[in-house]
Amino acid sequence: MEYEVIIGLEIHSELKTDSKLFCSCKNDFGGEPNTRCCPVCLGLPGTLPVLNRHALELAVRAGLAMNCKISGFSKFDRKNYFYPDMPKAYQTTQYNLPVCYDGYVEIEVDGITKRIGIERIHLEEDAGKLIHDAYGSGSLVDYNRCGVPLIEIVTRPEMNSAEEARALFETIKSILEYTGVSDCKMQEGSLRADVNLSVRPKGQKQFGTRTEMKNLNSIRAVYRASQAEAQRQIEILERGGIVYQETRRWDDRKGESMAMRNKEESMDYRYFPEPDLLPVIIGEEWVASVEKNMPELPRSRRDRYVNEFGIPKYDADLITMNKKLSDIFDRAVAVCGKPKLASNFIMTDIMRRINENGEEILDANLTGDNFGQVLLFLDRGDITHAAAIKVIDKIVETGEEPKHIIDGLELWVQRDEDLINNAVTSVLEANRPALDDFLAGKDKAFGFLMGQVMSKLKGKCDPAQVREVLMKEIDKSAGRQN
Ligand code: ADP
Ligand code: MG
Ligand code: ZN
């Protein structure tokens, strides 16, 4: 039997505001525990919340960027639950009248564009943090995060594979970064996703029972959790078993999930309108002014790269997906004037470094200016490609000026012809069999000889020049042979 996978995501994103959602405490990650809170975000009796206008603006910005309608009338509700991370015993959130609703985001998987519906985006406050196991058998609680503004983005159940779920999460992350709505620092928990997933036999009309995996905090985790859960549910159905509606915890280290609890129904939360906050009336002119001040979105940037710079769409997509990378690219192009060189370098060497060492290298010392400088030297033939990579690594590590690094490591290309001629002659003498192979038509042998010469020159000469000399010498010896 063939199965169809159905996935809907709920994405929580902390907003980049100066202060919290309903009080003037600082909205910043970390800090000494329980130093960034006040009677309002601790929910002490008699205090009154006041909505942060900037948080509302950022929610509207996110909605506009995701093609949502903006509610003219919206309100807050209390979601009641008891857990020590929330001293008020309720979360102030939005139940039936969210700020934004009925939008969509376009994702691309294997060159095919697909529209995923956004059901709603609502504003709510974050909870505090429990720290387990740090203090004997008890737990500690830090309320600094209490009241930090969040948006929750709820998609329609319209993704059909782990690849699509990953693409959606990535796309939304990049939209939030571009619009300045969130810094999306996943290692700090400022962006996290819940994966809702069900499977059904192909052709069946009604949805299967879904499970929900909460708080996935990396793109990779969203992908792997979706894959594993689809697999798990299909296996259950194949065995004739039943999938239970439940909340599951994904263990990214083990690559598997465990049942956590039965899924609660929304009536369990006894939602009711927040009596301490007025409804929010959003005027059309205000929405129009938010729209007018929207930063450039990833899509339009991508089109600019394709149309103005002639960069392949695939490359442009990958570069623009990551705002920091794309900012670095833009600036580097302004410095060196070579968009194709810059994009090729990013697509190979920078991407590899990001994959190996994480996105943080873009927070470190690499900037559009120093990257552009390196490309300028590379383009002029002042350094080799291999040297350029060394310089980039050093920049990431120390933030030193490219020129200093190249001086220090003696990476400037040597143009001394005698030096190259000598290296070529001695390599050809020492590697007679490889030379014969090449003359007999084995093209691969050339790469070997080239490698030998470059290594003899310690990589300090221009490969194009070396290549030319090597070719000339080989031709000469071929002439001698004939
Ligand atoms: P809740 O508030 O209980 O989490 P919602 O109805 O708001 O439930 O849905 C939450 C998420 O679950 C949405 O992203 C939605 O797309 C997704 N979802 C709903 N039904 C299914 C299903 N059968 N299979 C997969 N995802 C689903
Ligand atoms: Mg949910
Ligand atoms: Zn406060």
Coordinates of C-alpha atoms and ligand atoms in Angstrom, one line a residue:
M1 CA 0.0 0.0 0.0
E2 CA 1.2 3.5 -0.7
Y3 CA 0.9 6.2 1.9
E4 CA 0.6 9.9 1.8
V5 CA 2.4 12.0 4.5
I6 CA 0.7 15.2 5.8
I7 CA 2.6 17.8 7.7
G8 CA 1.6 21.1 9.3
L9 CA 4.1 23.2 11.3
E10 CA 3.7 25.6 14.2
I11 CA 6.6 27.9 14.3
H12 CA 7.5 30.0 17.4
S13 CA 9.7 33.0 16.8
E14 CA 10.9 35.5 19.4
L15 CA 10.5 39.1 18.2
K16 CA 13.5 41.5 18.0
T17 CA 12.1 44.2 20.2
D18 CA 13.9 46.2 22.9
S19 CA 11.4 45.4 25.6
K20 CA 9.0 42.6 26.5
L21 CA 5.5 42.2 25.2
F22 CA 3.6 43.8 28.1
C23 CA 6.2 45.6 30.3
S24 CA 9.4 47.5 29.9
C25 CA 11.8 44.8 31.0
K26 CA 14.7 44.2 28.6
N27 CA 14.1 41.6 25.9
D28 CA 17.6 40.1 25.6
F29 CA 18.9 36.5 25.7
G30 CA 20.6 35.4 28.9
G31 CA 21.5 37.7 31.8
E32 CA 21.8 36.7 35.5
P33 CA 18.7 34.5 36.3
N34 CA 15.7 36.5 37.4
T35 CA 17.2 39.9 36.9
R36 CA 15.2 40.9 33.8
C37 CA 11.7 40.7 35.3
C38 CA 9.3 43.0 37.1
P39 CA 5.9 42.7 38.8
V40 CA 4.1 42.8 35.4
C41 CA 5.9 39.9 33.7
L42 CA 5.9 38.0 37.0
G43 CA 2.1 38.4 37.0
L44 CA 1.9 39.8 40.6
P45 CA -1.6 40.7 41.7
G46 CA -2.7 44.2 40.8
T47 CA -0.3 44.8 37.9
L48 CA -1.6 45.7 34.4
P49 CA 0.0 44.8 31.1
V50 CA 0.4 47.3 28.2
L51 CA 0.9 46.0 24.7
N52 CA 4.3 46.8 23.1
R53 CA 3.5 48.6 19.8
H54 CA 6.7 47.5 18.1
A55 CA 5.9 43.8 18.8
L56 CA 2.5 44.4 17.1
E57 CA 4.3 46.0 14.1
L58 CA 6.7 43.1 13.8
A59 CA 3.8 40.7 13.8
V60 CA 2.1 42.7 11.1
R61 CA 5.4 42.8 9.1
A62 CA 5.7 39.0 9.3
G63 CA 2.0 38.7 8.2
L64 CA 2.5 40.9 5.2
A65 CA 5.7 39.1 4.2
M66 CA 3.7 35.9 4.3
N67 CA 0.8 37.3 2.2
C68 CA -1.6 37.3 5.2
K69 CA -4.7 39.4 5.8
I70 CA -4.3 41.7 8.7
S71 CA -7.2 41.7 11.2
G72 CA -8.7 45.1 11.7
F73 CA -9.9 43.9 15.1
S74 CA -7.9 41.5 17.2
K75 CA -7.8 40.6 20.9
F76 CA -5.8 38.7 23.5
D77 CA -6.9 35.7 25.5
R78 CA -5.7 33.7 28.5
K79 CA -4.6 30.2 28.0
N80 CA -4.8 28.6 31.5
Y81 CA -2.4 26.0 32.7
F82 CA -0.3 25.3 35.7
Y83 CA 3.4 24.9 35.3
P84 CA 6.2 26.6 37.3
D85 CA 7.7 28.2 34.1
M86 CA 4.6 30.5 34.1
P87 CA 4.0 32.3 37.4
K88 CA 0.7 33.8 36.3
A89 CA -0.7 30.2 35.6
Y90 CA -1.9 31.5 32.3
Q91 CA -0.2 32.5 29.1
T92 CA -1.5 35.7 27.4
T93 CA -2.0 34.7 23.8
Q94 CA -4.5 35.1 21.0
Y95 CA -7.2 32.4 20.6
N96 CA -9.8 33.2 17.9
L97 CA -8.8 36.6 16.6
P98 CA -5.1 36.5 15.7
V99 CA -3.4 39.6 14.2
C100 CA -2.8 37.9 10.8
Y101 CA -4.6 35.1 9.0
D102 CA -5.0 33.4 5.7
G103 CA -1.7 33.8 4.0
Y104 CA 0.8 31.6 2.1
V105 CA 4.5 31.1 1.6
E106 CA 6.1 29.6 -1.5
I107 CA 8.7 26.9 -1.1
E108 CA 10.8 25.2 -3.7
V109 CA 11.8 21.5 -3.6
D110 CA 13.6 19.9 -6.6
G111 CA 12.9 22.9 -8.7
I112 CA 9.1 22.8 -8.1
T113 CA 7.4 25.7 -6.5
K114 CA 4.6 25.0 -4.1
R115 CA 2.4 27.2 -2.1
I116 CA 1.9 26.4 1.6
G117 CA -1.1 28.0 3.3
I118 CA -0.5 30.1 6.5
E119 CA -3.6 29.7 8.7
R120 CA -2.7 32.3 11.2
I121 CA 0.0 34.3 12.9
H122 CA -0.7 35.4 16.5
L123 CA 1.2 37.3 19.2
E124 CA 1.9 35.7 22.6
E125 CA 4.3 35.8 25.5
D126 CA 7.1 33.3 26.1
A127 CA 7.4 31.4 29.4
G128 CA 10.3 31.2 31.8
K129 CA 12.9 28.5 31.8
L130 CA 13.2 25.6 34.1
I131 CA 16.7 24.3 34.9
H132 CA 16.7 20.7 35.9
D133 CA 19.5 18.6 37.5
A134 CA 21.6 21.7 38.3
Y135 CA 20.8 21.7 41.9
G136 CA 20.5 18.4 43.6
S137 CA 17.1 16.8 43.1
G138 CA 15.2 20.1 42.7
S139 CA 14.7 22.3 39.7
L140 CA 15.5 26.0 39.4
V141 CA 13.5 28.5 37.5
D142 CA 14.6 31.6 35.6
Y143 CA 11.9 34.1 34.7
N144 CA 14.0 36.3 32.4
R145 CA 12.3 34.9 29.4
C146 CA 8.8 35.4 30.8
G147 CA 6.9 37.9 28.7
V148 CA 9.3 37.9 25.8
P149 CA 7.2 38.6 22.7
L150 CA 6.7 35.7 20.3
I151 CA 4.7 35.1 17.2
E152 CA 3.3 31.7 16.5
I153 CA 3.0 30.9 12.8
V154 CA 0.6 28.1 12.0
T155 CA 0.6 26.5 8.6
R156 CA -2.1 24.5 7.0
P157 CA -1.5 20.8 6.8
E158 CA -0.2 21.0 3.3
M159 CA 3.3 19.6 3.3
N160 CA 3.8 16.1 2.0
S161 CA 7.4 15.2 2.8
A162 CA 10.2 15.9 5.2
E163 CA 11.9 17.8 2.4
E164 CA 8.9 20.2 2.1
A165 CA 8.7 20.7 5.9
R166 CA 12.4 21.5 5.9
A167 CA 12.0 23.9 2.9
L168 CA 9.1 25.7 4.6
F169 CA 11.0 26.1 7.9
E170 CA 14.0 27.4 6.1
T171 CA 12.0 29.8 4.0
I172 CA 10.1 31.2 7.0
K173 CA 13.4 31.6 8.8
S174 CA 14.8 33.6 6.0
I175 CA 11.7 35.8 5.7
L176 CA 11.9 36.5 9.5
E177 CA 15.5 37.4 9.2
Y178 CA 15.1 39.7 6.2
T179 CA 12.2 41.5 7.6
G180 CA 14.0 42.1 10.9
V181 CA 11.2 40.4 12.8
S182 CA 13.5 37.9 14.6
D183 CA 17.2 37.2 14.8
C184 CA 16.3 33.5 14.5
K185 CA 19.1 32.3 16.7
M186 CA 18.1 28.7 17.0
Q187 CA 20.8 27.8 19.4
E188 CA 19.2 30.3 21.8
G189 CA 15.7 29.0 21.2
S190 CA 14.5 32.1 19.5
L191 CA 13.1 30.0 16.6
R192 CA 11.6 26.6 17.1
A193 CA 9.0 24.5 15.4
D194 CA 6.4 21.9 16.3
V195 CA 5.9 19.2 13.6
N196 CA 2.4 17.9 13.3
L197 CA 2.3 14.8 11.1
S198 CA -0.1 12.1 10.0
V199 CA -0.2 9.5 7.2
R200 CA -3.0 8.1 5.3
P201 CA -3.4 5.5 2.5
K202 CA -3.1 7.2 -0.9
G203 CA -6.6 8.1 -2.1
Q204 CA -8.2 8.2 1.3
K205 CA -10.2 11.4 1.9
Q206 CA -10.0 12.0 5.6
F207 CA -6.8 12.7 7.4
G208 CA -5.1 10.1 9.6
T209 CA -4.5 10.7 13.3
R210 CA -1.7 13.1 13.8
T211 CA 1.1 13.3 16.4
E212 CA 2.9 16.5 17.4
M213 CA 6.6 16.8 18.1
K214 CA 7.4 19.9 20.0
N215 CA 10.3 22.4 20.1
L216 CA 12.5 21.3 17.3
N217 CA 15.3 23.8 17.2
S218 CA 17.2 23.2 14.0
I219 CA 16.5 22.8 10.4
R220 CA 18.1 19.4 10.4
A221 CA 15.9 18.3 13.4
V222 CA 12.7 19.3 11.6
Y223 CA 13.8 17.2 8.6
R224 CA 14.9 14.1 10.5
A225 CA 12.0 14.2 12.9
S226 CA 9.6 14.4 10.0
Q227 CA 11.2 11.5 8.3
A228 CA 11.4 9.3 11.3
E229 CA 7.8 10.0 12.4
A230 CA 6.4 9.3 8.9
Q231 CA 8.3 6.0 8.9
R232 CA 7.1 5.1 12.4
Q233 CA 3.4 5.8 11.6
I234 CA 3.6 3.9 8.3
E235 CA 5.1 0.9 10.1
I236 CA 2.3 0.9 12.7
L237 CA -0.4 1.0 10.0
E238 CA 1.3 -1.7 8.0
R239 CA 1.2 -3.9 11.1
G240 CA -2.5 -3.2 11.4
G241 CA -2.0 -1.0 14.5
I242 CA -3.4 2.3 15.6
V243 CA -1.6 5.7 15.7
Y244 CA -2.5 7.5 18.9
Q245 CA -3.0 11.3 18.9
E246 CA -0.2 12.3 21.2
T247 CA 2.6 14.8 21.9
R248 CA 6.0 13.3 21.4
R249 CA 9.5 14.3 22.3
W250 CA 12.2 14.2 19.6
D251 CA 15.6 13.1 20.7
D252 CA 17.9 14.5 18.1
R253 CA 20.9 12.6 19.4
K254 CA 19.2 9.2 19.2
G255 CA 17.3 10.1 16.1
E256 CA 14.0 8.9 17.6
S257 CA 11.0 10.2 19.4
M258 CA 9.1 9.0 22.5
A259 CA 5.6 9.5 23.6
M260 CA 5.3 12.4 26.1
R261 CA 1.7 12.8 26.8
N262 CA -1.8 12.5 25.3
K263 CA -2.6 15.5 23.3
E264 CA -4.6 18.1 25.2
E265 CA -7.7 19.6 23.5
S266 CA -8.0 23.3 23.4
M267 CA -11.0 23.2 25.8
D268 CA -8.6 21.9 28.4
Y269 CA -7.1 25.3 28.5
R270 CA -10.3 27.2 29.4
Y271 CA -9.4 30.1 27.0
F272 CA -11.2 33.3 27.8
P273 CA -10.7 36.9 26.7
E274 CA -7.9 38.7 28.6
P275 CA -9.8 41.2 30.7
D276 CA -6.7 43.4 31.4
L277 CA -6.0 44.3 27.8
L278 CA -8.1 46.2 25.3
P279 CA -8.9 44.8 21.9
V280 CA -6.4 45.9 19.3
I281 CA -7.8 48.0 16.4
I282 CA -5.5 48.0 13.5
G283 CA -6.0 50.8 10.9
E284 CA -5.5 50.4 7.2
E285 CA -3.2 53.4 7.0
W286 CA -1.0 52.0 9.7
V287 CA -0.7 48.7 7.9
A288 CA 0.1 50.6 4.7
S289 CA 2.9 52.4 6.4
V290 CA 4.3 49.2 7.8
E291 CA 4.2 47.7 4.3
K292 CA 6.0 50.7 2.8
N293 CA 8.9 50.3 5.3
M294 CA 9.4 46.6 4.6
P295 CA 13.0 45.6 3.9
E296 CA 13.8 43.7 0.7
L297 CA 12.5 40.1 0.8
P298 CA 14.6 37.1 -0.2
R299 CA 12.6 36.5 -3.3
S300 CA 13.2 39.9 -4.8
R301 CA 16.8 39.8 -3.9
R302 CA 17.1 36.4 -5.6
D303 CA 15.6 37.8 -8.8
R304 CA 18.0 40.7 -8.6
Y305 CA 20.9 38.3 -8.5
V306 CA 19.6 36.3 -11.4
N307 CA 18.7 39.3 -13.6
E308 CA 21.4 41.8 -12.8
F309 CA 24.3 39.5 -12.0
G310 CA 23.5 36.5 -14.3
I311 CA 23.9 34.1 -11.4
P312 CA 22.2 30.7 -11.7
K313 CA 18.8 30.6 -9.9
Y314 CA 19.9 27.6 -7.8
D315 CA 22.9 29.5 -6.5
A316 CA 21.0 32.7 -6.0
D317 CA 18.4 30.8 -4.0
L318 CA 20.9 29.2 -1.7
I319 CA 22.7 32.5 -1.1
T320 CA 19.6 34.6 -0.5
M321 CA 18.1 32.0 1.8
N322 CA 20.6 33.1 4.4
K323 CA 20.4 36.8 5.0
K324 CA 23.8 37.2 6.6
L325 CA 25.4 35.4 3.8
S326 CA 23.5 37.4 1.3
D327 CA 24.5 40.7 3.0
I328 CA 28.1 39.6 2.8
F329 CA 27.7 38.7 -0.8
D330 CA 26.2 42.0 -1.7
R331 CA 28.9 44.0 0.0
A332 CA 31.7 41.8 -1.5
V333 CA 30.3 42.4 -5.0
A334 CA 30.3 46.1 -4.3
V335 CA 34.0 45.9 -3.3
C336 CA 35.3 43.5 -6.0
G337 CA 32.8 44.0 -8.8
K338 CA 32.8 40.3 -9.6
P339 CA 29.4 38.8 -8.8
K340 CA 30.1 35.4 -10.4
L341 CA 33.5 35.0 -8.7
A342 CA 31.9 35.9 -5.4
S343 CA 29.0 33.5 -5.9
N344 CA 31.2 30.6 -7.0
F345 CA 33.4 31.1 -4.1
I346 CA 30.4 31.2 -1.7
M347 CA 28.8 28.1 -3.3
T348 CA 31.8 26.0 -2.8
D349 CA 34.2 27.1 -0.2
I350 CA 32.1 29.2 2.1
M351 CA 29.1 26.8 2.0
R352 CA 31.5 24.0 3.0
R353 CA 32.7 26.0 5.9
I354 CA 29.2 26.7 7.0
N355 CA 28.3 23.1 6.8
E356 CA 31.3 22.1 8.8
N357 CA 31.5 24.8 11.4
G358 CA 28.0 26.1 11.6
E359 CA 26.5 29.4 10.6
E360 CA 28.3 31.2 13.4
I361 CA 31.2 31.8 11.1
L362 CA 29.1 34.5 9.6
D363 CA 28.7 36.2 12.9
A364 CA 32.4 36.1 13.4
N365 CA 34.9 38.2 11.6
L366 CA 34.0 37.5 8.0
T367 CA 32.5 40.6 6.4
G368 CA 31.6 41.7 2.9
D369 CA 34.5 44.1 3.0
N370 CA 37.3 41.6 3.8
F371 CA 35.8 38.9 1.7
G372 CA 35.6 41.3 -1.2
Q373 CA 39.2 42.3 -0.7
V374 CA 40.3 38.6 -0.9
L375 CA 38.3 38.2 -4.1
L376 CA 39.9 41.2 -5.6
F377 CA 43.4 39.8 -4.9
L378 CA 42.3 36.4 -6.3
D379 CA 40.9 38.0 -9.4
R380 CA 44.1 39.9 -10.1
G381 CA 46.1 36.8 -9.7
D382 CA 47.9 38.1 -6.6
I383 CA 47.0 35.0 -4.7
T384 CA 45.9 31.5 -5.7
H385 CA 42.5 30.0 -5.0
A386 CA 44.1 27.7 -2.4
A387 CA 45.7 30.7 -0.7
A388 CA 42.4 32.6 -0.8
I389 CA 40.8 29.8 1.2
K390 CA 43.6 30.0 3.8
V391 CA 43.1 33.7 4.1
I392 CA 39.4 33.3 4.6
D393 CA 39.9 30.7 7.4
K394 CA 42.4 33.1 9.1
I395 CA 39.9 36.0 8.8
V396 CA 37.2 33.9 10.4
E397 CA 39.6 33.0 13.2
T398 CA 41.2 36.4 13.9
G399 CA 39.5 39.1 11.9
E400 CA 42.8 40.4 10.6
E401 CA 43.1 42.4 7.4
P402 CA 43.5 40.2 4.3
K403 CA 46.7 42.0 3.3
H404 CA 48.4 41.4 6.7
I405 CA 47.4 37.8 6.6
I406 CA 48.8 37.3 3.1
D407 CA 52.0 39.1 4.1
G408 CA 52.3 37.0 7.3
L409 CA 51.8 33.7 5.6
E410 CA 53.8 34.7 2.5
L411 CA 50.9 33.8 0.2
W412 CA 51.5 36.4 -2.6
V413 CA 51.9 34.7 -5.9
Q414 CA 55.5 34.4 -7.2
R415 CA 55.9 35.4 -10.8
D416 CA 59.5 34.3 -11.0
E417 CA 59.7 32.4 -14.3
D418 CA 63.0 30.7 -13.6
L419 CA 61.5 29.3 -10.4
I420 CA 58.6 27.8 -12.3
N421 CA 60.8 26.5 -15.2
N422 CA 63.1 24.7 -12.8
A423 CA 60.2 23.1 -10.9
V424 CA 58.6 21.9 -14.1
T425 CA 61.8 20.5 -15.5
S426 CA 62.7 18.6 -12.3
V427 CA 59.2 17.2 -12.0
L428 CA 59.1 16.0 -15.6
E429 CA 62.5 14.3 -15.1
A430 CA 61.5 12.6 -11.9
N431 CA 58.1 11.4 -13.2
R432 CA 58.9 10.0 -16.6
P433 CA 56.2 7.3 -16.4
A434 CA 53.4 9.9 -15.8
L435 CA 54.7 11.9 -18.7
D436 CA 54.7 8.9 -20.9
D437 CA 51.1 8.1 -19.7
F438 CA 50.0 11.6 -20.7
L439 CA 51.6 11.4 -24.1
A440 CA 49.9 8.1 -24.6
G441 CA 46.6 9.8 -24.2
K442 CA 45.9 9.4 -20.4
D443 CA 44.7 12.9 -19.7
K444 CA 44.5 12.3 -16.0
A445 CA 48.3 12.1 -15.8
F446 CA 48.4 15.9 -16.4
G447 CA 46.6 16.6 -13.2
F448 CA 49.1 14.5 -11.4
L449 CA 52.1 16.4 -12.9
M450 CA 50.5 19.7 -12.3
G451 CA 49.9 18.7 -8.6
Q452 CA 53.6 17.7 -8.3
V453 CA 54.8 21.1 -9.7
M454 CA 52.4 23.1 -7.5
S455 CA 53.5 21.2 -4.4
K456 CA 57.1 21.7 -5.3
L457 CA 56.4 25.5 -5.6
K458 CA 54.5 25.2 -2.3
G459 CA 51.4 26.5 -4.0
K460 CA 52.8 30.0 -4.3
C461 CA 52.7 30.4 -8.0
D462 CA 49.8 31.3 -10.3
P463 CA 48.3 27.9 -11.4
A464 CA 47.5 29.4 -14.8
Q465 CA 51.1 30.4 -15.4
V466 CA 52.4 27.1 -14.1
R467 CA 50.0 25.2 -16.4
E468 CA 51.2 27.2 -19.4
V469 CA 54.9 26.4 -18.7
L470 CA 54.1 22.8 -18.0
M471 CA 52.2 22.5 -21.3
K472 CA 55.1 24.1 -23.2
E473 CA 57.6 21.8 -21.6
I474 CA 55.5 18.7 -22.3
D475 CA 55.1 19.8 -25.9
K476 CA 58.8 20.2 -26.2
S477 CA 59.5 16.7 -24.9
A478 CA 56.8 15.3 -27.2
G479 CA 58.6 17.0 -30.1
R480 CA 61.9 15.4 -29.0
Q481 CA 60.2 12.0 -28.9
N482 CA 58.7 12.2 -32.3
Ligands
ADP1 P1 -3.7 22.5 17.9 O1 -4.0 24.0 18.2 O2 -4.4 21.6 18.8 O3 -2.2 22.3 17.9 P2 -4.5 23.0 15.1 O4 -5.8 22.5 14.5 O5 -4.3 24.5 15.3 O6 -4.3 22.2 16.5 O7 -3.4 22.5 14.2 C1 -2.1 22.6 14.5 C2 -1.2 22.2 13.4 O8 -1.5 20.8 13.0 C3 -1.4 23.0 12.1 O9 -0.1 23.3 11.6 C4 -2.1 22.0 11.2 O10 -1.7 22.3 9.9 C5 -1.6 20.7 11.6 N1 -2.5 19.6 11.4 C6 -3.8 19.5 11.7 N2 -4.3 18.3 11.3 C7 -3.3 17.6 10.8 C8 -3.2 16.2 10.3 N3 -4.2 15.4 10.3 N4 -2.0 15.8 9.9 C9 -0.9 16.7 10.0 N5 -1.0 17.9 10.5 C10 -2.2 18.4 10.9
MG2 MG -0.3 22.7 18.5
ZN3 ZN 8.7 42.8 33.2

